Short mmCIF file of C-alpha atoms in Angstrom, two decimals:
data_model
loop_
_atom_site.label_atom_id
_atom_site.label_comp_id
_atom_site.label_asym_id
_atom_site.label_seq_id
_atom_site.Cartn_x
_atom_site.Cartn_y
_atom_site.Cartn_z
CA MET A 26 85.30 96.20 99.93
CA ASP A 27 84.92 99.92 101.14
CA LEU A 28 88.06 101.16 100.92
CA ASP A 29 88.91 104.34 99.37
CA LEU A 30 90.60 103.93 95.99
CA SER A 31 91.12 106.90 94.10
CA PRO A 32 94.62 108.13 92.92
CA LYS A 33 97.33 109.69 95.15
CA LEU A 34 100.57 111.56 94.73
CA ALA A 35 103.16 110.55 96.81
CA LYS A 36 104.20 113.67 99.66
CA LYS A 37 107.97 114.90 100.08
CA VAL A 38 109.38 112.57 103.18
CA TYR A 39 112.81 114.68 103.74
CA GLY A 40 115.35 116.41 101.06
CA ASP A 41 117.09 119.69 100.35
CA ASP A 42 119.22 121.07 97.81
CA ALA A 43 120.24 117.27 96.46
CA GLY A 44 117.24 115.57 96.12
CA SER A 45 114.24 114.66 97.97
CA TYR A 46 112.76 111.70 98.89
CA TYR A 47 108.72 111.00 98.44
CA ALA A 48 106.44 108.42 99.49
CA TRP A 49 102.36 107.79 99.21
CA CYS A 50 101.18 107.10 102.52
CA PRO A 51 99.00 103.78 103.33
CA ASP A 52 96.46 106.41 105.38
CA GLU A 53 95.70 108.20 102.41
CA LEU A 54 95.79 105.43 100.04
CA PRO A 55 94.63 102.42 102.19
CA MET A 56 95.28 100.05 99.51
CA LEU A 57 99.12 99.84 100.07
CA ARG A 58 98.34 98.94 103.44
CA GLN A 59 95.57 95.95 102.85
CA GLY A 60 98.03 94.62 99.71
CA ASN A 61 101.27 95.17 101.32
CA ILE A 62 102.69 97.73 99.23
CA GLY A 63 105.21 99.83 99.36
CA ALA A 64 105.96 102.76 96.95
CA ALA A 65 108.07 105.58 96.52
CA LYS A 66 109.90 108.41 94.63
CA LEU A 67 113.68 109.37 94.09
CA ALA A 68 114.71 112.48 92.78
CA LEU A 69 117.91 113.55 92.59
CA GLU A 70 119.35 117.22 91.36
CA LYS A 71 122.96 117.41 89.56
CA ASN A 72 125.37 115.99 91.82
CA GLY A 73 123.41 114.31 93.95
CA PHE A 74 124.08 111.26 95.84
CA ALA A 75 121.77 108.87 97.74
CA LEU A 76 124.00 107.23 100.09
CA PRO A 77 123.87 103.50 100.94
CA LEU A 78 120.95 101.53 102.25
CA TYR A 79 118.91 98.89 102.39
CA SER A 80 115.59 98.03 102.65
CA ASP A 81 113.26 95.88 104.32
CA SER A 82 110.95 94.90 101.68
CA SER A 83 111.93 93.70 97.31
CA LYS A 84 111.50 96.08 95.00
CA VAL A 85 111.04 97.08 91.21
CA ALA A 86 112.95 100.58 90.63
CA TYR A 87 112.01 102.37 87.50
CA VAL A 88 113.29 105.36 86.03
CA LEU A 89 110.71 108.05 85.02
CA GLN A 90 113.38 110.97 84.02
CA GLY A 91 117.06 111.67 83.84
CA ALA A 92 120.29 109.33 83.71
CA GLY A 93 122.61 108.70 86.12
CA VAL A 94 124.65 105.68 87.94
CA ALA A 95 123.97 103.31 90.36
CA GLY A 96 125.27 100.81 92.47
CA ILE A 97 123.92 97.87 93.48
CA ILE A 98 125.32 94.65 95.95
CA LEU A 99 123.22 91.99 95.68
CA PRO A 100 124.09 89.54 98.81
CA GLU A 101 127.82 87.79 99.14
CA SER A 102 128.15 89.74 95.40
CA GLU A 103 130.53 91.74 94.21
CA GLU A 104 128.97 95.72 93.54
CA LYS A 105 127.14 95.94 90.56
CA VAL A 106 127.72 99.68 88.80
CA ILE A 107 125.01 100.49 86.16
CA ALA A 108 124.29 103.44 83.96
CA ILE A 109 120.65 104.06 84.36
CA LYS A 110 118.56 106.27 82.38
CA LYS A 111 114.81 106.80 81.25
CA GLY A 112 112.91 103.55 81.13
CA ASP A 113 114.93 101.26 82.77
CA ALA A 114 113.14 98.67 85.31
CA ILE A 115 115.71 96.71 88.21
CA ALA A 116 114.35 94.35 90.30
CA LEU A 117 115.94 94.83 93.84
CA PRO A 118 115.27 91.73 96.12
CA PHE A 119 115.94 91.77 99.09
CA GLY A 120 119.37 92.35 101.85
CA VAL A 121 120.77 94.14 98.63
CA ILE A 122 122.40 97.26 99.05
CA THR A 123 122.23 100.34 96.67
CA TRP A 124 123.37 104.25 95.97
CA TRP A 125 122.14 106.64 93.09
CA TYR A 126 124.19 109.01 91.92
CA ASN A 127 123.14 112.27 89.17
CA LYS A 128 125.82 113.81 87.78
CA GLU A 129 123.88 115.48 84.35
CA ASP A 130 122.13 118.78 84.42
CA THR A 131 118.43 116.98 84.21
CA GLU A 132 116.52 115.59 87.19
CA LEU A 133 117.08 111.76 88.03
CA VAL A 134 113.62 110.82 89.39
CA VAL A 135 113.58 107.00 90.26
CA LEU A 136 109.79 104.91 90.85
CA PHE A 137 110.29 101.77 93.80
CA MET A 138 107.11 99.84 93.97
CA GLY A 139 107.69 96.75 96.01
CA ASP A 140 106.28 94.33 98.62
CA THR A 141 106.30 95.18 102.56
CA SER A 142 104.86 91.56 103.69
CA LYS A 143 107.76 90.82 105.57
CA GLY A 144 108.74 94.82 105.89
CA HIS A 145 108.75 96.75 109.47
CA LYS A 146 105.32 99.29 108.36
CA PRO A 147 102.81 97.02 106.38
CA GLY A 148 102.28 99.66 103.12
CA GLN A 149 105.41 101.57 103.82
CA PHE A 150 109.03 100.74 102.86
CA THR A 151 111.40 101.14 106.38
CA ASP A 152 115.01 101.65 104.85
CA PHE A 153 118.13 101.40 106.91
CA PHE A 154 121.33 103.74 106.10
CA LEU A 155 125.21 102.26 106.17
CA THR A 156 126.26 105.97 106.59
CA GLY A 157 125.20 109.52 107.29
CA ALA A 158 123.92 110.77 110.03
CA ASN A 159 120.78 108.56 110.72
CA GLY A 160 123.21 105.42 109.79
CA ILE A 161 124.27 102.52 111.39
CA PHE A 162 127.45 104.42 112.84
CA THR A 163 126.04 106.26 114.71
CA GLY A 164 123.99 103.98 116.16
CA PHE A 165 127.02 101.64 117.85
CA THR A 166 129.61 103.14 120.04
CA THR A 167 132.89 104.38 119.46
CA ASP A 168 134.26 100.78 120.45
CA PHE A 169 132.57 98.41 118.81
CA VAL A 170 133.14 100.42 115.86
CA LYS A 171 136.85 100.10 116.76
CA ARG A 172 136.30 96.45 117.44
CA ALA A 173 134.44 95.41 114.18
CA TRP A 174 136.51 97.23 111.48
CA ASP A 175 139.62 97.32 113.93
CA VAL A 176 140.42 100.96 113.33
CA ASP A 177 142.11 103.57 115.60
CA ASP A 178 139.62 105.82 117.54
CA ASP A 179 140.02 108.84 115.49
CA THR A 180 139.19 107.10 112.20
CA ALA A 181 136.05 105.53 114.35
CA THR A 182 135.30 109.56 115.23
CA ALA A 183 135.48 110.33 111.46
CA LEU A 184 133.69 107.32 110.69
CA ILE A 185 130.78 107.85 113.24
CA GLY A 186 130.65 111.66 112.93
CA ASN A 187 132.27 113.27 109.65
CA GLN A 188 128.93 112.67 107.15
CA LYS A 189 126.36 115.12 108.32
CA GLY A 190 123.88 114.73 105.97
CA LYS A 191 120.61 112.07 105.66
CA GLY A 192 119.17 110.03 102.99
CA ILE A 193 120.93 112.68 100.24
CA VAL A 194 123.75 114.31 100.20
CA LYS A 195 125.37 116.91 97.11
CA LEU A 196 129.05 115.93 95.95
CA ASP A 197 131.70 118.63 95.04
CA ALA A 198 131.22 118.74 91.53
CA ASN A 199 135.14 117.60 91.30
CA PHE A 200 134.69 114.79 92.99
CA LYS A 201 135.35 111.06 90.91
CA MET A 202 132.38 108.27 91.74
CA PRO A 203 132.98 104.85 89.83
CA GLU A 204 132.86 104.86 86.77
CA PRO A 205 129.31 102.27 85.24
CA LYS A 206 130.82 98.83 83.15
CA PRO A 207 129.01 98.02 80.47
CA ASP A 208 129.05 93.98 81.35
CA HIS A 209 127.23 95.06 84.72
CA ARG A 210 123.87 96.22 83.42
CA LYS A 211 123.39 92.40 82.20
CA GLY A 212 120.70 90.52 83.99
CA MET A 213 120.35 93.93 86.71
CA ALA A 214 118.09 96.52 84.05
CA LEU A 215 115.87 95.98 81.77
CA ASN A 216 114.83 99.59 79.01
CA CYS A 217 111.38 99.22 78.77
CA GLU A 218 111.31 101.98 76.12
CA GLU A 219 113.38 99.92 74.11
CA ALA A 220 112.79 96.16 74.68
CA PRO A 221 110.57 94.13 71.85
CA LEU A 222 107.37 94.98 72.59
CA ASP A 223 104.68 91.93 73.90
CA THR A 224 101.60 93.65 72.32
CA ASP A 225 101.71 96.14 69.68
CA ILE A 226 98.08 97.29 68.27
CA LYS A 227 98.31 100.15 65.52
CA ASN A 228 96.79 102.85 65.90
CA ALA A 229 95.43 101.55 69.90
CA GLY A 230 98.44 100.77 72.45
CA ASN A 231 101.55 98.67 73.38
CA VAL A 232 103.04 96.67 75.98
CA VAL A 233 106.65 95.39 77.36
CA LEU A 234 106.16 92.74 80.15
CA LEU A 235 109.05 92.76 82.34
CA ASN A 236 108.66 88.93 84.01
CA THR A 237 111.48 86.13 84.52
CA LYS A 238 112.25 85.45 80.92
CA ASN A 239 113.54 89.02 80.39
CA LEU A 240 114.71 89.69 83.99
CA PRO A 241 115.00 86.91 86.00
CA LEU A 242 115.85 88.94 89.09
CA VAL A 243 112.15 89.71 89.30
CA GLY A 244 111.85 85.93 90.40
CA GLN A 245 113.68 86.77 93.70
CA VAL A 246 111.46 90.60 93.75
CA GLY A 247 108.41 88.14 93.41
CA MET A 248 106.84 90.28 91.19
CA GLY A 249 106.49 91.47 87.34
CA ALA A 250 106.00 94.24 86.02
CA ASP A 251 104.67 96.05 82.40
CA LEU A 252 104.72 99.32 80.97
CA VAL A 253 102.16 100.41 78.90
CA ARG A 254 101.90 103.02 75.92
CA LEU A 255 97.83 103.83 74.81
CA GLU A 256 97.64 105.76 71.82
CA GLY A 257 95.24 108.90 71.80
CA ASN A 258 91.71 108.21 72.64
CA ALA A 259 92.33 104.89 72.75
CA MET A 260 91.11 101.85 75.21
CA CYS A 261 92.55 99.31 77.20
CA SER A 262 90.15 96.25 77.17
CA PRO A 263 88.20 95.50 80.88
CA GLY A 264 89.91 92.80 82.37
CA PHE A 265 91.56 91.45 85.56
CA SER A 266 94.29 89.98 87.25
CA CYS A 267 93.44 85.98 87.10
CA ASP A 268 95.95 84.44 89.32
CA SER A 269 94.77 86.40 92.19
CA ALA A 270 97.87 89.17 92.33
CA LEU A 271 97.58 92.84 92.96
CA GLN A 272 98.69 95.30 90.14
CA VAL A 273 100.02 98.14 91.41
CA THR A 274 99.77 101.41 88.70
CA TYR A 275 101.84 104.70 87.89
CA ILE A 276 100.74 106.77 85.83
CA VAL A 277 103.64 108.10 84.13
CA LYS A 278 102.66 110.25 80.98
CA GLY A 279 99.82 111.86 79.92
CA SER A 280 95.68 111.56 81.32
CA GLY A 281 92.71 109.34 80.83
CA ARG A 282 89.52 108.11 82.24
CA LEU A 283 89.31 105.53 84.17
CA GLN A 284 86.99 102.29 85.71
CA VAL A 285 86.64 100.05 88.04
CA VAL A 286 84.12 97.42 88.55
CA GLY A 287 84.31 95.14 91.75
CA VAL A 288 81.91 93.09 93.78
CA ASP A 289 77.72 92.54 92.45
CA GLY A 290 78.87 94.51 89.71
CA LYS A 291 78.81 97.89 91.37
CA ARG A 292 81.22 100.75 89.86
CA VAL A 293 84.17 101.40 92.37
CA LEU A 294 86.19 104.10 90.95
CA GLU A 295 85.11 106.57 88.31
CA THR A 296 88.05 109.08 87.84
CA ILE A 297 90.60 111.27 86.13
CA VAL A 298 94.14 109.62 86.38
CA LYS A 299 97.23 112.18 85.80
CA ALA A 300 100.75 111.78 85.35
CA GLY A 301 102.01 111.38 89.04
CA ASN A 302 99.28 109.21 90.40
CA LEU A 303 99.48 105.90 92.09
CA LEU A 304 96.10 103.56 91.70
CA ILE A 305 95.91 99.46 93.28
CA VAL A 306 92.84 97.99 91.81
CA PRO A 307 92.14 95.37 94.48
CA ARG A 308 92.00 91.36 93.04
CA PHE A 309 89.35 90.08 90.06
CA PHE A 310 88.33 93.91 90.36
CA VAL A 311 88.11 94.44 86.44
CA VAL A 312 89.40 97.89 85.23
CA SER A 313 90.06 99.82 82.07
CA LYS A 314 90.92 103.44 80.76
CA ILE A 315 90.76 105.22 77.87
CA ALA A 316 93.15 108.29 77.02
CA ASP A 317 92.70 111.37 76.25
CA PRO A 318 93.85 112.72 73.12
CA ASP A 319 97.40 113.26 74.20
CA GLY A 320 97.71 109.02 74.94
CA LEU A 321 98.04 107.42 78.16
CA SER A 322 101.42 105.90 79.73
CA TRP A 323 101.71 103.76 83.29
CA PHE A 324 104.15 101.07 84.68
CA SER A 325 102.74 98.61 86.90
CA ILE A 326 103.80 96.27 89.34
CA ILE A 327 102.40 92.30 89.55
CA THR A 328 102.43 90.81 92.89
CA THR A 329 104.21 87.52 90.89
CA PRO A 330 106.58 87.34 88.56
CA ASN A 331 104.66 86.23 85.95
CA PRO A 332 101.41 87.66 85.91
CA MET A 333 98.63 86.35 84.45
CA PHE A 334 95.30 88.40 83.10
CA THR A 335 92.15 87.58 81.70
CA HIS A 336 91.06 90.16 79.27
CA LEU A 337 87.13 90.67 79.02
CA ALA A 338 86.65 92.13 75.41
CA GLY A 339 89.10 91.96 72.12
CA SER A 340 89.95 89.17 70.27
CA ILE A 341 91.04 87.49 72.74
CA GLY A 342 88.72 88.22 75.48
CA ALA A 343 86.60 85.62 77.81
CA TRP A 344 83.35 85.88 75.68
CA LYS A 345 84.98 84.21 72.63
CA ALA A 346 85.42 81.12 74.39
CA ILE A 347 82.02 81.15 75.70
CA SER A 348 79.36 78.84 74.18
CA PRO A 349 77.23 81.28 71.94
CA GLU A 350 73.80 79.32 73.87
CA VAL A 351 74.98 80.33 76.74
CA LEU A 352 76.45 84.20 76.00
CA GLN A 353 72.70 83.77 74.43
CA ALA A 354 70.51 82.68 78.18
CA ALA A 355 73.31 84.52 80.03
CA PHE A 356 72.20 88.36 78.56
CA LYS A 357 68.55 86.94 78.15
CA VAL A 358 68.96 88.55 74.10
CA PRO A 359 67.90 86.80 70.92
CA ALA A 360 69.93 84.98 69.17
CA GLU A 361 70.38 88.18 66.30
CA ILE A 362 72.14 90.40 68.74
CA GLU A 363 74.22 87.54 70.40
CA LYS A 364 76.13 86.97 67.07
CA LEU A 365 76.07 90.67 66.74
CA PHE A 366 77.97 91.25 70.20
CA ARG A 367 80.23 87.83 69.24
CA SER A 368 81.40 89.02 65.54
CA LYS A 369 82.93 92.78 67.21
CA ARG A 370 86.11 92.83 67.95
CA THR A 371 87.76 90.08 66.31
CA ASN A 372 90.75 91.53 65.23
CA ASP A 373 91.60 94.06 68.42
CA ALA A 374 93.15 92.24 71.11
CA ILE A 375 93.47 94.67 74.44
CA PHE A 376 94.23 97.81 72.90
CA PHE A 377 91.47 99.16 70.77
CA PRO A 378 91.82 102.64 68.60
CA PRO A 379 89.93 105.60 68.59
CA PRO A 380 86.19 105.02 66.84
CA LYS A 381 86.42 105.97 63.35
#
């Protein structure tokens, strides 16, 4: 595989003082097209309103910063109006209509990652806006709008032409948007920063998994996700996705070293990752990370709703399950080296604290 795997930053697609939409381009990050993965970010300023749309791809949304309100309309279902904040993960299946609004002073930033295998463009989301200068109303003639929605000429003209904004608009500070309903959050969102930890290693790191158990909607999306937080100078065990899934990783905070090893034992990537970077690890390739002193956090989607990983180091590492004689022969080392190798990392699983 001779693809550029180096992490990339998103580029602005459109926006103004109300907010901006950014996306990663498959021409710059070829694994997006190769893996049929799309990735984008929405950033809303105060009173910024992302107009209602649906997409050609199922997605997982993750709130990177701020707080706001999201409207989610599943097919043949009522609108769910939910409060969202930093750390929230939301599964967005095919056919869902969404809108997003920020009424706070802090910028609201939402990350989207998803499957484009059924989309119009491999590696890119195609969004269909319901309103606005590029909305579906502008494409129909006035007589079609009148017939479809049973309105008069003036109303049809207003529906087609009043909203001059495109994608994101700024609302008047006094405009009243729907208030979120606490009971609407159930089953729609999970806050990964507050959820029970699936793994927690003292002075090393922790992880929260997003799967069909804690957010059933990910089953419809067809993807799982996780939030990993690595302490300063700690290491994440070398490992790989053992169920042929792709892992798409966005660096949320901090920085660190990353290495990826692929076919024939070739190190295909060695780099420094920083907040804002996106990278994709090919199927079955082994990846490991070491955090810089300030730590390293990342949010990943995995292209299966209940992902499985094989870790090659630590107390649950695959090496521990292999017979001593097999390891001795495979490494071509004497018994004492095999015993030393096996005796290490008996208490640490997945994450390793800094060396003493």
